[in-house]
Coordinates of C-alpha atoms in Angstrom, one line a residue:
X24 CA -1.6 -28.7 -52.5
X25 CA 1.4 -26.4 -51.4
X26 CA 3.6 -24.0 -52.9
X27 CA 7.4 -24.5 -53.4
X28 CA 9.6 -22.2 -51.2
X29 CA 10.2 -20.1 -53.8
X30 CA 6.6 -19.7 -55.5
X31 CA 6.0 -16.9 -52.9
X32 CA 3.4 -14.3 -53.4
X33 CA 4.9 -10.4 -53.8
X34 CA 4.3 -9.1 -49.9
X35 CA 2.3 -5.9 -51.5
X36 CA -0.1 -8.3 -53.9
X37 CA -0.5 -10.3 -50.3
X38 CA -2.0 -7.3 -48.7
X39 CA -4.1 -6.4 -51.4
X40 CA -5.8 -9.6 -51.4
X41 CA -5.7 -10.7 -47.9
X42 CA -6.1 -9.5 -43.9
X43 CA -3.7 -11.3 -42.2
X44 CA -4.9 -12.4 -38.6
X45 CA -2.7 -13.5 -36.1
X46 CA -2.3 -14.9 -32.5
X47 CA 1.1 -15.1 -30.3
X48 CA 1.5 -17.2 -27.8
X49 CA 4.9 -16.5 -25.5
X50 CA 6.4 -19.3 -23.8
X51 CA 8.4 -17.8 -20.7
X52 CA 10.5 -19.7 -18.3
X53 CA 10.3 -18.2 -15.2
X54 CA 13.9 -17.3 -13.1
X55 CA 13.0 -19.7 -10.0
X56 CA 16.1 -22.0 -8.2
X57 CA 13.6 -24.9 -8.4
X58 CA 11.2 -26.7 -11.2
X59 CA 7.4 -25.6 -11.0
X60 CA 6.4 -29.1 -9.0
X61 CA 9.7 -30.2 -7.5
X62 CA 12.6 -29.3 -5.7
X63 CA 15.2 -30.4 -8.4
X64 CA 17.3 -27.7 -9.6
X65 CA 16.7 -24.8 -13.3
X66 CA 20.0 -24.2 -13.9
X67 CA 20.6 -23.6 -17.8
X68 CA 23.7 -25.7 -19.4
X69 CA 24.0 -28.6 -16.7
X70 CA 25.1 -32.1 -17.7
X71 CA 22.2 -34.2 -19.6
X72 CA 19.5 -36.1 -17.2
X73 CA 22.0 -34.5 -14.0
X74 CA 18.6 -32.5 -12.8
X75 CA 15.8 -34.7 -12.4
X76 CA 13.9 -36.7 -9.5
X77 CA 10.9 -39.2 -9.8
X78 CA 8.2 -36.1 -9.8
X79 CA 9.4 -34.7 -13.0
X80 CA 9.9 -38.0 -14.2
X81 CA 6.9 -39.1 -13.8
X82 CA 7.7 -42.0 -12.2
X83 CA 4.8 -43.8 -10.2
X84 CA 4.1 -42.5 -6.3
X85 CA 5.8 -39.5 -7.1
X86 CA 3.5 -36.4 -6.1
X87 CA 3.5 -33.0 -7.5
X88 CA 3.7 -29.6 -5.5
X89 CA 3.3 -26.0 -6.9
X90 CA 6.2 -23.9 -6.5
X91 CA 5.2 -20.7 -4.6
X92 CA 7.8 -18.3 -6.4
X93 CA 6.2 -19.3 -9.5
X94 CA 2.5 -18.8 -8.7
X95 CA 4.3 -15.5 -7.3
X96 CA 5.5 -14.7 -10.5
X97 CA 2.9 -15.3 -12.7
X98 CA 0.3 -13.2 -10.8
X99 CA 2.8 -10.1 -10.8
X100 CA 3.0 -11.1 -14.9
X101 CA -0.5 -11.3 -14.9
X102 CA -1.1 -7.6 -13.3
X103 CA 1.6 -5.7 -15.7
X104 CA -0.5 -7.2 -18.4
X105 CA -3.6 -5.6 -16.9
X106 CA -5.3 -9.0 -16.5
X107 CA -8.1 -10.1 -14.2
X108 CA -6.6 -12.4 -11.6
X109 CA -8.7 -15.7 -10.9
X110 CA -9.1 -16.0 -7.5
X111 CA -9.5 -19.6 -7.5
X112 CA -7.6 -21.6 -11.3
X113 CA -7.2 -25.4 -11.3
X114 CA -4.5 -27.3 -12.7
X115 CA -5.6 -29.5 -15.8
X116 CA -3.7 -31.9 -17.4
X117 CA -3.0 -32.0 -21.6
X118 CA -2.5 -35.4 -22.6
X119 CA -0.1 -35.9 -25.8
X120 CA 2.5 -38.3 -26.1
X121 CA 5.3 -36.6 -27.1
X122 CA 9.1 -38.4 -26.2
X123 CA 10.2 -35.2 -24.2
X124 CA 7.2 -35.6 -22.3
X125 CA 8.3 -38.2 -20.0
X126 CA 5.0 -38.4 -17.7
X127 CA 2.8 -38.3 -21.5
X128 CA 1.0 -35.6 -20.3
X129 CA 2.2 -31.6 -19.5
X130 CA 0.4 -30.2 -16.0
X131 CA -1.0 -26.9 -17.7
X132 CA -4.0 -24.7 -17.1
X133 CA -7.2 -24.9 -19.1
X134 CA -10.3 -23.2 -18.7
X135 CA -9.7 -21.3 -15.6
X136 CA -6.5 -20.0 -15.8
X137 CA -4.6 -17.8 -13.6
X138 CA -4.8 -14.4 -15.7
X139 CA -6.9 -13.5 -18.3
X140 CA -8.4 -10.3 -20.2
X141 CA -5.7 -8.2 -20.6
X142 CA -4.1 -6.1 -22.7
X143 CA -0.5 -4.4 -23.5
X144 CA 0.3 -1.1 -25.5
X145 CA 3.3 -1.4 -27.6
X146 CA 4.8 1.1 -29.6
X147 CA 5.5 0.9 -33.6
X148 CA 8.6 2.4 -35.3
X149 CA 6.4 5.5 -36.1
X150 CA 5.4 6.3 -32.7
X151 CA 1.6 5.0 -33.3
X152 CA 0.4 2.7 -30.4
X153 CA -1.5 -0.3 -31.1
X154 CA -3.3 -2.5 -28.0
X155 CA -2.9 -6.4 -28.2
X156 CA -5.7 -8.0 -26.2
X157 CA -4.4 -10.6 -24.2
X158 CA -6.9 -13.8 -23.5
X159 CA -4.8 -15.5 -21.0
X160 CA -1.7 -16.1 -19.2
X161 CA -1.4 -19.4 -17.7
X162 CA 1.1 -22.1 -15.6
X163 CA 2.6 -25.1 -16.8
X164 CA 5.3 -27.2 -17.0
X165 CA 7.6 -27.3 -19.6
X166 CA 9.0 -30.3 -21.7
X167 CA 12.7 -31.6 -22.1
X168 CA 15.0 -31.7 -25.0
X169 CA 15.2 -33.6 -28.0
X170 CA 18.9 -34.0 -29.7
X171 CA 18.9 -35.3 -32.4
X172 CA 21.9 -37.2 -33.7
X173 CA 23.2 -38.1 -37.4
X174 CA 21.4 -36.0 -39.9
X175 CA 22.7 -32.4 -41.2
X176 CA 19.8 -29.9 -40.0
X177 CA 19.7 -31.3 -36.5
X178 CA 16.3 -32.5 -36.8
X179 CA 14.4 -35.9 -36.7
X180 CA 14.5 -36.3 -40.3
X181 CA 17.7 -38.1 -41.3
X182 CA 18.9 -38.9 -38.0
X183 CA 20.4 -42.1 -37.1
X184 CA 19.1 -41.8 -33.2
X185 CA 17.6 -39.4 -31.2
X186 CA 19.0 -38.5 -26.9
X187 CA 16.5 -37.5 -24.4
X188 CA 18.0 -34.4 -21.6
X189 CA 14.9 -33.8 -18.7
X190 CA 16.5 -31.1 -17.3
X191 CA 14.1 -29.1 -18.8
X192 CA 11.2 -31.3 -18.2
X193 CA 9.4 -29.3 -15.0
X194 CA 11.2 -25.8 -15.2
X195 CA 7.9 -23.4 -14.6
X196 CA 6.5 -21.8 -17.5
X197 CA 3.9 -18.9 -18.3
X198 CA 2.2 -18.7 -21.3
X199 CA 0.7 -15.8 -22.6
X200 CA -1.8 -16.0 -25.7
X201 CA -3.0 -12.9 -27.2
X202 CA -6.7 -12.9 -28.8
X203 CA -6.6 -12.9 -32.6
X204 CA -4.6 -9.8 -33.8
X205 CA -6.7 -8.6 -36.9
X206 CA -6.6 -5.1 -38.9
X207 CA -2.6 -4.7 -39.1
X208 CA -2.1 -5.6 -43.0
X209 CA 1.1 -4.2 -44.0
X210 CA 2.4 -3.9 -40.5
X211 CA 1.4 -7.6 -39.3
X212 CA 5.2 -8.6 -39.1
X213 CA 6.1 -5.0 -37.3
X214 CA 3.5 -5.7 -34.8
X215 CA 4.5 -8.7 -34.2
X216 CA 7.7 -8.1 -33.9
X217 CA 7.1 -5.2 -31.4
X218 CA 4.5 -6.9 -29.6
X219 CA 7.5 -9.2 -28.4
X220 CA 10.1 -6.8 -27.8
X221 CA 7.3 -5.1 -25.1
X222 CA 6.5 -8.0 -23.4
X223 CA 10.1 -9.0 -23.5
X224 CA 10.8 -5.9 -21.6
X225 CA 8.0 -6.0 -19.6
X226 CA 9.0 -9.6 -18.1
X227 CA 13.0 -7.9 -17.8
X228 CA 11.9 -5.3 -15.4
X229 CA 9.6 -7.4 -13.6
X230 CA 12.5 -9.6 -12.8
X231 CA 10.6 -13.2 -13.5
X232 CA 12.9 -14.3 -16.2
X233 CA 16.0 -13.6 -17.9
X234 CA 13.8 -14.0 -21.1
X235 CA 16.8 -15.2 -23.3
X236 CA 15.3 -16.1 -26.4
X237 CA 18.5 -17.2 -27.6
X238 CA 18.8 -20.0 -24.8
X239 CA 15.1 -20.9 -24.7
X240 CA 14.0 -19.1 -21.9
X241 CA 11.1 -17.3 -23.9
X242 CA 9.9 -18.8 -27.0
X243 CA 7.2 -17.4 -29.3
X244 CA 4.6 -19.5 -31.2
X245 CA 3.4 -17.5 -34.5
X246 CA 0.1 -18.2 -35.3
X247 CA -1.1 -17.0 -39.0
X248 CA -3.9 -17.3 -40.8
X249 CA -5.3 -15.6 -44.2
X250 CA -8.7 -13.9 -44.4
X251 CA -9.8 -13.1 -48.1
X252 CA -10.7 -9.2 -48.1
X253 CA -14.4 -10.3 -49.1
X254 CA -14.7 -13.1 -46.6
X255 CA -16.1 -13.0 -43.1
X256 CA -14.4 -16.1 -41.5
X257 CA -10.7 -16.2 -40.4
X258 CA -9.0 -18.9 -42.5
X259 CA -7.3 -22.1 -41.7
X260 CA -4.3 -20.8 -39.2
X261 CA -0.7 -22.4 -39.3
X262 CA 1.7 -22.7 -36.0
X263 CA 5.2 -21.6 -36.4
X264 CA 6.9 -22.7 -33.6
X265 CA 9.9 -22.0 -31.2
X266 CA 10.6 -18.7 -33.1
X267 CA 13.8 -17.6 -31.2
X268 CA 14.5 -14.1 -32.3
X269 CA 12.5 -10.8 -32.8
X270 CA 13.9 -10.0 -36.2
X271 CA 12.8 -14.1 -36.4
X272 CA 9.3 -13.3 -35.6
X273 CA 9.0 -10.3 -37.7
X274 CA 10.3 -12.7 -40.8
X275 CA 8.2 -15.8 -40.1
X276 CA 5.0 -13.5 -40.4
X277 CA 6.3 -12.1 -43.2
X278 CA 6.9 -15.4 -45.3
X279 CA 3.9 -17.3 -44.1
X280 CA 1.8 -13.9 -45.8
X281 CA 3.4 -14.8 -49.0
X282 CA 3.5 -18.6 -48.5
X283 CA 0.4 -19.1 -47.7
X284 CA -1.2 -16.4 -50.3
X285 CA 0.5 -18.0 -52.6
X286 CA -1.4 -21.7 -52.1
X287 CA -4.4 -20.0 -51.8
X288 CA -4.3 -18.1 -55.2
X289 CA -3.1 -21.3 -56.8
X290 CA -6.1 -23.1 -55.4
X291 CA -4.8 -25.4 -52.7
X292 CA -5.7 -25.2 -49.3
X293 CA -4.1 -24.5 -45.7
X294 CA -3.4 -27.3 -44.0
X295 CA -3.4 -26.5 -40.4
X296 CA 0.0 -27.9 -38.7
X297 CA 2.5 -27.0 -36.8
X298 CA 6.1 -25.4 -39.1
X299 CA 9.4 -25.1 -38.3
X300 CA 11.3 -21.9 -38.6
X301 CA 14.9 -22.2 -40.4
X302 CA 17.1 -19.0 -38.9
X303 CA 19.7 -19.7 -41.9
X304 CA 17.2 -18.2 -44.6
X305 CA 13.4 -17.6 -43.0
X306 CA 11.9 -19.9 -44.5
X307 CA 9.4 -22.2 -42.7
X308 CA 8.4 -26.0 -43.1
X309 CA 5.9 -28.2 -42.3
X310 CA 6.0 -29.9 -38.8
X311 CA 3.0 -32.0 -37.4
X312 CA -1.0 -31.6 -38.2
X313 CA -2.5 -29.8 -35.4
X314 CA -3.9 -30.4 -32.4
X315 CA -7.7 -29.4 -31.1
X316 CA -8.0 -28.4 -27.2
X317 CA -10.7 -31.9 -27.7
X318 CA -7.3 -33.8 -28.9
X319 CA -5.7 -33.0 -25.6
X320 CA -8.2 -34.5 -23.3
X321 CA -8.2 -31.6 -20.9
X322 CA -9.2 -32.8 -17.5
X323 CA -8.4 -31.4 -13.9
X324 CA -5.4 -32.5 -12.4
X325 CA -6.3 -34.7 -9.6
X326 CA -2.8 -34.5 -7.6
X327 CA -2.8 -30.3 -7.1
X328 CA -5.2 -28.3 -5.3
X329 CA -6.9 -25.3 -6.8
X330 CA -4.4 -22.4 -7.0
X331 CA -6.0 -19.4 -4.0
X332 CA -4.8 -15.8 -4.6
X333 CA -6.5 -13.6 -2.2
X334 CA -7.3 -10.6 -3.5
X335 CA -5.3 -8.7 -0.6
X336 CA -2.3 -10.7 -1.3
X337 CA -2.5 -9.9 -5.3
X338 CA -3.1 -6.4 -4.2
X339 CA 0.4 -6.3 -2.0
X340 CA 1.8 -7.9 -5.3
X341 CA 0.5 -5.2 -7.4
X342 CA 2.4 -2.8 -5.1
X343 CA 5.8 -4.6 -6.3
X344 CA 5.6 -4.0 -9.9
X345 CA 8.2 -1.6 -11.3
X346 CA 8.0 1.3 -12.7
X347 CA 7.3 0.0 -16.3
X348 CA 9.7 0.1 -19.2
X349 CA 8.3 2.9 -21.3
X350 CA 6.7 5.1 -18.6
X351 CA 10.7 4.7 -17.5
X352 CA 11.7 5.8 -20.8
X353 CA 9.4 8.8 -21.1
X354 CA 11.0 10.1 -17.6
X355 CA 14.4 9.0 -19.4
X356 CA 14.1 11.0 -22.3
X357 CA 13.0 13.9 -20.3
X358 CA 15.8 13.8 -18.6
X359 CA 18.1 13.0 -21.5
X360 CA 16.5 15.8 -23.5
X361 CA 16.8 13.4 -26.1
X362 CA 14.0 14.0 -29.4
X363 CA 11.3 11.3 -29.7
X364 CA 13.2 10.1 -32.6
X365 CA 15.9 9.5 -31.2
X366 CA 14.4 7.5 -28.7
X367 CA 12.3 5.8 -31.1
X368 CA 15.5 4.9 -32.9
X369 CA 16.9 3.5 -29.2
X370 CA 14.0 1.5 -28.5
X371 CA 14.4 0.0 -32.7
X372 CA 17.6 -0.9 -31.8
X373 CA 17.5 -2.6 -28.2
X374 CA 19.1 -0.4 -26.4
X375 CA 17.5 1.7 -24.1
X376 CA 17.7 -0.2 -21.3
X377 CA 21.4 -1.1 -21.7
X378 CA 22.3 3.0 -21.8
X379 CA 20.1 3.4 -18.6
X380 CA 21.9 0.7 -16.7
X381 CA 25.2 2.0 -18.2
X382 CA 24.9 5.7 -16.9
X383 CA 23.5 4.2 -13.6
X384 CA 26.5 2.7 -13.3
X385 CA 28.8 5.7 -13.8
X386 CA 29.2 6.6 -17.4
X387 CA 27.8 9.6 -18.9
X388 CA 24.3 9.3 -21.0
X389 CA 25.8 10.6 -23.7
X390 CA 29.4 8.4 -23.7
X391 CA 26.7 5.2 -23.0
X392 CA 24.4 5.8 -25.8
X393 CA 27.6 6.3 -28.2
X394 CA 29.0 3.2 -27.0
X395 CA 25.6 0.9 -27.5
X396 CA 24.7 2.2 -31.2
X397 CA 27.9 2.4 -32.5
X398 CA 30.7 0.3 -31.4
X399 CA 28.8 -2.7 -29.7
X400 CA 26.1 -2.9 -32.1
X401 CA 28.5 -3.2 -34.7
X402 CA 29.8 -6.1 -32.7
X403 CA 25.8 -7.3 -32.2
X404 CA 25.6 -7.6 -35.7
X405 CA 29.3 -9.4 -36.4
X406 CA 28.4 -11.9 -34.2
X407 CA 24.7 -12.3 -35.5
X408 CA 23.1 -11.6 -31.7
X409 CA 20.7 -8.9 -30.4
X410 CA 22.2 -6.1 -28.8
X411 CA 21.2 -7.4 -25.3
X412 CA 22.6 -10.6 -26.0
X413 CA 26.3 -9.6 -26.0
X414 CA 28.9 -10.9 -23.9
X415 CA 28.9 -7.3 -22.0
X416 CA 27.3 -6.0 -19.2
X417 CA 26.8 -2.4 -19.0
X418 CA 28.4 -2.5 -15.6
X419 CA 31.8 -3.2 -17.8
X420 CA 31.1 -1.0 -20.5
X421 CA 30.7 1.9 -18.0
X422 CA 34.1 0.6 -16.5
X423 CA 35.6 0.8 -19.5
X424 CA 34.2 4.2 -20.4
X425 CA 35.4 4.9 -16.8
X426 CA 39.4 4.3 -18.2
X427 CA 38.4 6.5 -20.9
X428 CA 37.6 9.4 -19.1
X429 CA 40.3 8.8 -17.0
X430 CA 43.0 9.4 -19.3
X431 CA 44.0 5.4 -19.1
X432 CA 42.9 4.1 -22.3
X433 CA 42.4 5.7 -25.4
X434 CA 39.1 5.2 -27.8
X435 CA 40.6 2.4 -29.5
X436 CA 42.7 0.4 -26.6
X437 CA 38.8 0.6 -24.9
X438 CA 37.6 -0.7 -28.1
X439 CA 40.4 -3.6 -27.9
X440 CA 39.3 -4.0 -23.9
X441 CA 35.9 -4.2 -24.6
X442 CA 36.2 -7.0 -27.9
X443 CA 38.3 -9.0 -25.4
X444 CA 35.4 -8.7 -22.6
X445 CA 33.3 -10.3 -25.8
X446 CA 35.6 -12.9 -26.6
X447 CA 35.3 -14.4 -22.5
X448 CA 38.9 -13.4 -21.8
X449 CA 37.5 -11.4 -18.1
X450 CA 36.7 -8.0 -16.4
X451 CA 37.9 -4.8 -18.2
X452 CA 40.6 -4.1 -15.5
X453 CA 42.3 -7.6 -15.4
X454 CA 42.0 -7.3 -19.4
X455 CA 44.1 -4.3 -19.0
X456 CA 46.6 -5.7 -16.7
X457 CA 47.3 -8.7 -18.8
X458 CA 47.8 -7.1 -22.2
X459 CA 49.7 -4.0 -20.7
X460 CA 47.2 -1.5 -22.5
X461 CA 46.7 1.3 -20.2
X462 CA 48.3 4.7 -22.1
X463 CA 51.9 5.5 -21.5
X464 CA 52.3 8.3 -19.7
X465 CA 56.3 8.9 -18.8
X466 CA 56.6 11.6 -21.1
X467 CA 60.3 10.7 -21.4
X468 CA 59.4 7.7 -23.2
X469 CA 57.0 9.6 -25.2
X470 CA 60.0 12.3 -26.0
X471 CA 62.0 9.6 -27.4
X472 CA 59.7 8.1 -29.8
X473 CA 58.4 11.3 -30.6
X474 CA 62.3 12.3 -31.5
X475 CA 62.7 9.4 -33.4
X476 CA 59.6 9.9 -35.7
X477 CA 60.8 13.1 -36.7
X478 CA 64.9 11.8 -37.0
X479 CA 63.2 9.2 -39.4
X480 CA 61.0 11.7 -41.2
X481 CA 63.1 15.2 -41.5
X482 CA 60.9 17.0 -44.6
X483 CA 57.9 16.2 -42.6
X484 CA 59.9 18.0 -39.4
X485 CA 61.1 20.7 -41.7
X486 CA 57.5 21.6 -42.8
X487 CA 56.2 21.8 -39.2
X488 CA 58.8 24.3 -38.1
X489 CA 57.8 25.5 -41.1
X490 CA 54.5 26.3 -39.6
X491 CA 52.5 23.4 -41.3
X492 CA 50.7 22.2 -38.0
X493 CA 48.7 20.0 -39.2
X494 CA 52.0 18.0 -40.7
X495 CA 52.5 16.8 -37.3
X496 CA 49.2 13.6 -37.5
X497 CA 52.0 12.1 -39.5
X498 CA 54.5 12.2 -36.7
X499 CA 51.7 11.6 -34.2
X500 CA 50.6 8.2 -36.5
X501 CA 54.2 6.9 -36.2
X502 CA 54.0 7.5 -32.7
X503 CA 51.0 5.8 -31.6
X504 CA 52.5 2.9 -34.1
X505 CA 55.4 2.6 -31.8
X506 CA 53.4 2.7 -28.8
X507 CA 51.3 0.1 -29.9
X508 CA 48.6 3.0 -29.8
X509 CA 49.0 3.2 -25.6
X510 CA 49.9 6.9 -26.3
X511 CA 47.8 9.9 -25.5
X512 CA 47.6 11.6 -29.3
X513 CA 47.2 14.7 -27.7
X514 CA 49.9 14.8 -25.6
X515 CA 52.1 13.1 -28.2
X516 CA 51.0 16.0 -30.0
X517 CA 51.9 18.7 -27.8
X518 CA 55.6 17.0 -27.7
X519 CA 55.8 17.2 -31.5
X520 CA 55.3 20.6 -31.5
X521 CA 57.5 21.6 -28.9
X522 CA 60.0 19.8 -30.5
X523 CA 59.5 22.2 -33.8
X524 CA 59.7 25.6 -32.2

């Protein structure tokens, strides 16, 4: 038995039934050249089936061999979540048929994985701090891409034929699953949700991934489950999967609360499955039954030697890690003299580490941190992306605040350079070139239009000389009309006046 969409339980009668209890588990791709067991190419976007080789195939004869960047990276991952590193983990393979899976079975790691018993601190919107135990973080492999072809959501049901791309098939992966998340109630989604955003940034500034969760590159897998407040068992969990957002994650949490409190007050049970996520209104649906680890026939892979990380070499790699994202930001705000918050505020938003990069590269704090939360995330939310997703880097949005302070553009020709860096039209400078934007400054072209403003308009002139100063924004509006706003208002300004006297 299952409830209808919109037979939902109210979120506040949810928590005062139920503990929610969850589990994340973080699919990352790591940023290597090569696939985890081959030497064929992990460039995102290439043509269908154009990066594959027998290994990744699966073909017969074809041998696997761990990619050292990768065993690299995941020990480094493995540190900044202050795991134990396994000196010795094993390869296993996890049999499942699945038609992305070309070789019907995914090289993973089982019960000795590379990193395991952690833990990571994130932050909540009030300031509180709540620890996530991590249980592991593990290699594998990961699986093509299905397309689906015919039916209107894209998906296997209603198509009239499904295409296979293995380009993906091989590319390294680390997963990291937390240990069950319990005690939240209320704030289960804004854990969640928060959880992700600190690992993502974790991952960012250890440089293993470009974590785009828009292109697939990390991928979060909600696990949910309902415990009834007198009950001393979890309940039957659910597997949302392939969430692709953070405000995503937040809201699958969120509806699976209500959906599945509401089957459970009308007397029906969890089925335990796998549900698909629907951007277009947050909903979920139901995917596949689930999996055991005893379904998967775990056994060790007999084609890869155990994986050695000598505890002096993960000690030289522990020596690499960063300076990490919010011990960064605490030395930031210091040196911002920016209120907690207000930093709160710019870690809600995403954009911290954009108005660090952006005053690194030349702008002020103060001119970056006015661009990201005003102007751009405007733009973020237009085009429906996170902050950190937009066509910009901060690099260009310094240059542009650069031309600013330079007297060459005015706040709104920047705002005009910077949509057109958006839209994929090229580099702030050529942008300029191209569209003639930078601000006129031949004040004897400025004189005349400034002269014929006030020819056209002689009350508003009269009342100027008249000593009405502030008269003259009307003047100054025609002006920047005329000069397809490439004027300097201040200077036009100036003229207008001087004009009066």
């Amino acid at each position: 038995m299952t409830a209808a969409i919109d037979e939902l339980m109210d979120f506040d009668d949810v928590i005062a039934a139920f503990h929610p209890v969850m589990g994340m588990e973080v699919h990352v791709e790591l940023g290597t050249a090569t696939k985890m067991f081959c030497g064929c190419p992990t460039t995102f976007g290439g043509d269908p089936n154009s990066q594959v080789c027998p290994a990744c195939l699966g073909l017969p004869g074809a041998l696997p061999v761990a990619n050292a960047q990768a065993v690299e990276s995941a020990v480094r991952i493995g540190l900044a979540l202050n795991c134990s590193i396994r000196e010795s983990s094993v390869f296993a393979r996890k049999n499942y048929f699945y038609p992305d899976q070309p070789k019907n079975y995914q090289i993973s790691q089982y019960d000795e994985p590379i990193a395991y018993d952690g833990h990571l601190d994130v932050v909540l919107g009030d300031g509180t701090t709540w620890r996530v135990e991590i249980e592991r973080a593990h290699m594998e492999e990961d699986t093509g891409k299905s397309l689906h072809i015919g039916g209107a959501t894209g998906r296997i049901h209603g198509a009239s034929h499904s295409l296979l791309d293995y380009n993906r098939a091989g590319v390294p992966l680390v997963e990291i699953v937390t240990r069950p998340i319990e005690g939240a109630g209320e704030r289960a989604p804004e854990v969640a949700r928060a959880y992700v955003t600190a690992l993502r940034d974790l991952l960012k500034s250890l440089d293993v991934s470009d974590v785009r969760m828009d292109q697939g590159s990390m991928r979060c897998d909600v696990n949910l489950s309902l415990m009834a407040k007198d009950a001393s068992e979890f309940g039957t969990r659910t597997e949302t999967k392939n969430v692709n957002s953070l405000k995503s994650v937040e809201t699958a949490v969120r509806f699976e609360m209500q959906r599945q409190a509401a089957v459970l007050v009308a007397g029906g049970e969890i089925v335990q499955e796998t549900r698909h996520f629907h951007e277009a209104d947050g909903t979920t649906s139901a995917g596949r039954r689930k999996e055991t680890a005893e379904d998967y026939r775990y056994f060790p892979e007999p084609d890869l030697p155990p994986v050695v990380a000598d505890p002096q070499w993960v000690d030289s790699l522990r020596g690499t890690l960063p300076e990490l994202p919010w011990i960064r930001r605490a030395r930031i705000q210091e040196q911002w003299g920016v209120s907690d918050e207000v930093m709160r505020d710019l870690v809600n938003v995403g954009a911290v580490d954009l108005i660090i990069a952006t005053a690194e590269a030349g702008a002020s704090p103060d001119a970056a941190r006015s661009w990201w939360v005003s102007f751009l995330a405007q733009q973020a939310n237009v085009r429906e992306v996170e902050l950190d997703n937009l066509s910009i880097a901060p690099e260009e949005v310094a240059e542009i605040i650069g031309m600013v302070d330079e007297g060459k553009l005015t706040t709104k020709l920047a705002q005009q350079v910077a949509v057109a860096v958006l839209d994929g039209e090229g580099a702030p400078a050529q942008i300029v070139a191209d569209r003639g934007l930078e601000v006129v400054r031949d004040d004897s072209a400025l004189q005349k239009a400034v002269d014929e403003a006030l020819a056209a308009n002689p009350d508003i002139a009269d009342k100027i000389r008249g000593g009405k100063v502030q008269a003259a924004g009307k003047i100054v509006g025609d002006v920047m009309k005329a000069t397809r706003g490439q004027a300097d208002p201040a200077r036009v300004k100036e003229l207008v006046l001087e004009a009066c006297r």
